[in-house]
C-alpha positions as CSV (number, residue, x, y, z in Angstrom):
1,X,10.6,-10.7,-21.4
2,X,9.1,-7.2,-20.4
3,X,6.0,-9.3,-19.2
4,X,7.6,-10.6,-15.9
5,X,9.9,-7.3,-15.4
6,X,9.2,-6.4,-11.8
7,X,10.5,-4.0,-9.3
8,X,12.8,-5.4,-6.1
9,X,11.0,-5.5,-2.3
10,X,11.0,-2.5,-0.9
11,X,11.7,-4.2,2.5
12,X,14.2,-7.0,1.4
13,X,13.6,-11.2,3.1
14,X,16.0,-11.2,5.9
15,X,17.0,-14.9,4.1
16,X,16.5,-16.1,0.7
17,X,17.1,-19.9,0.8
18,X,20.3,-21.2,-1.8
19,X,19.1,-22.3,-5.1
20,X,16.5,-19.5,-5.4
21,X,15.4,-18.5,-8.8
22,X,14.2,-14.4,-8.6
23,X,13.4,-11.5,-10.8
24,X,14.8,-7.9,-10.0
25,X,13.8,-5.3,-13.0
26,X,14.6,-7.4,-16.4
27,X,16.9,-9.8,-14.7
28,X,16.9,-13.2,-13.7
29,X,18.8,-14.5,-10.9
30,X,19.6,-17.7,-8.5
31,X,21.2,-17.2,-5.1
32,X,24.1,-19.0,-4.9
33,X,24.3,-19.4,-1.3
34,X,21.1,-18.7,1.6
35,X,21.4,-14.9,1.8
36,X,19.2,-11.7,2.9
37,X,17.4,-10.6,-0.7
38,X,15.2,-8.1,-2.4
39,X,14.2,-10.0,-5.3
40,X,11.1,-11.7,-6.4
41,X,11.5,-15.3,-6.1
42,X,9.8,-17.2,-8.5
43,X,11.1,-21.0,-7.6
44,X,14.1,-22.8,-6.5
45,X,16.5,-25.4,-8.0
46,X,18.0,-27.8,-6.5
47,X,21.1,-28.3,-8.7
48,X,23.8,-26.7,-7.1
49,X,24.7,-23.7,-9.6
50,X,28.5,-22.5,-7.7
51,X,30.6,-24.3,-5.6
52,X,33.8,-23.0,-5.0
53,X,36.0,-26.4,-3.9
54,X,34.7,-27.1,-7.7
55,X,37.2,-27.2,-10.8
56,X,34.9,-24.7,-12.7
57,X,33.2,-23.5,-9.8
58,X,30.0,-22.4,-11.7
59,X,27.8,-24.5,-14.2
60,X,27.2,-21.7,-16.0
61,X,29.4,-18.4,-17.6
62,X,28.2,-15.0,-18.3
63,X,26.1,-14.7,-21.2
64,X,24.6,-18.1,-20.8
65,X,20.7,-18.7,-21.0
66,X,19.2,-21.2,-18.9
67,X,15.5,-22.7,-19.5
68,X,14.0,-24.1,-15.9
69,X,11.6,-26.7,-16.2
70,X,8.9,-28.0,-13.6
71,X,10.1,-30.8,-11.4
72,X,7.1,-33.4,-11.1
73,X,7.8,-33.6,-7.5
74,X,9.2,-33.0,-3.6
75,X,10.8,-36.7,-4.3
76,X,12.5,-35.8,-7.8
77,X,13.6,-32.4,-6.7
78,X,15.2,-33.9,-3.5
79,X,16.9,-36.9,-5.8
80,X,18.1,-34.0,-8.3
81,X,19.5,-32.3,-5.1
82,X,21.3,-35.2,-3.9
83,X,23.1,-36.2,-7.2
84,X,23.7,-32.4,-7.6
85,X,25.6,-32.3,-4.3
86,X,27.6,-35.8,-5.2
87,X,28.6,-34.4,-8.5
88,X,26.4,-37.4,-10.6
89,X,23.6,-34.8,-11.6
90,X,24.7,-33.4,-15.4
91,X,23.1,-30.5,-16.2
92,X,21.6,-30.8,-19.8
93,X,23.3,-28.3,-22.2
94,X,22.1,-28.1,-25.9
């Protein structure tokens, strides 16, 4: 959508935290791990999109499209997290 493209940071965060959703130019993003970053961050999830001691170690493939939607709360997001990380949390796929 041209109506969030944005430019990067011209002075990039020296951390983003893992599970941050960001905008450079006319992509979106989500750091898989806690890393230095130029983009825009816009939110943060808290399912846990790679992990590497996985089967398929990302929940999604190139060429997906993912739809965020708001959490209601701190609690939820931290429940989300927790069944993310223990491998109950199913990410919804239509």
């Amino acid at each position: 959508d041209p109506r969030i493209h944005c430019r990067r940071l011209e002075t990039p965060r020296i951390s983003v935290p893992k599970g941050s959703v960001a905008i450079a130019d006319s992509q979106t993003g989500v750091y898989p791990v806690s890393s230095p970053g130029g983009w825009r961050l816009i939110g943060q999830t808290p399912v846990t999109m790679f992990d590497p001691n996985r089967p398929h170690p990302s929940i999604v493939t190139p060429g997906d499209y993912i739809r965020f939607v708001p959490i209601g709360s701190e609690a939820e997001f931290e429940e989300i997290f927790e069944m993310s990380v223990n491998g109950s949390y199913e990410v919804q796929v239509q």
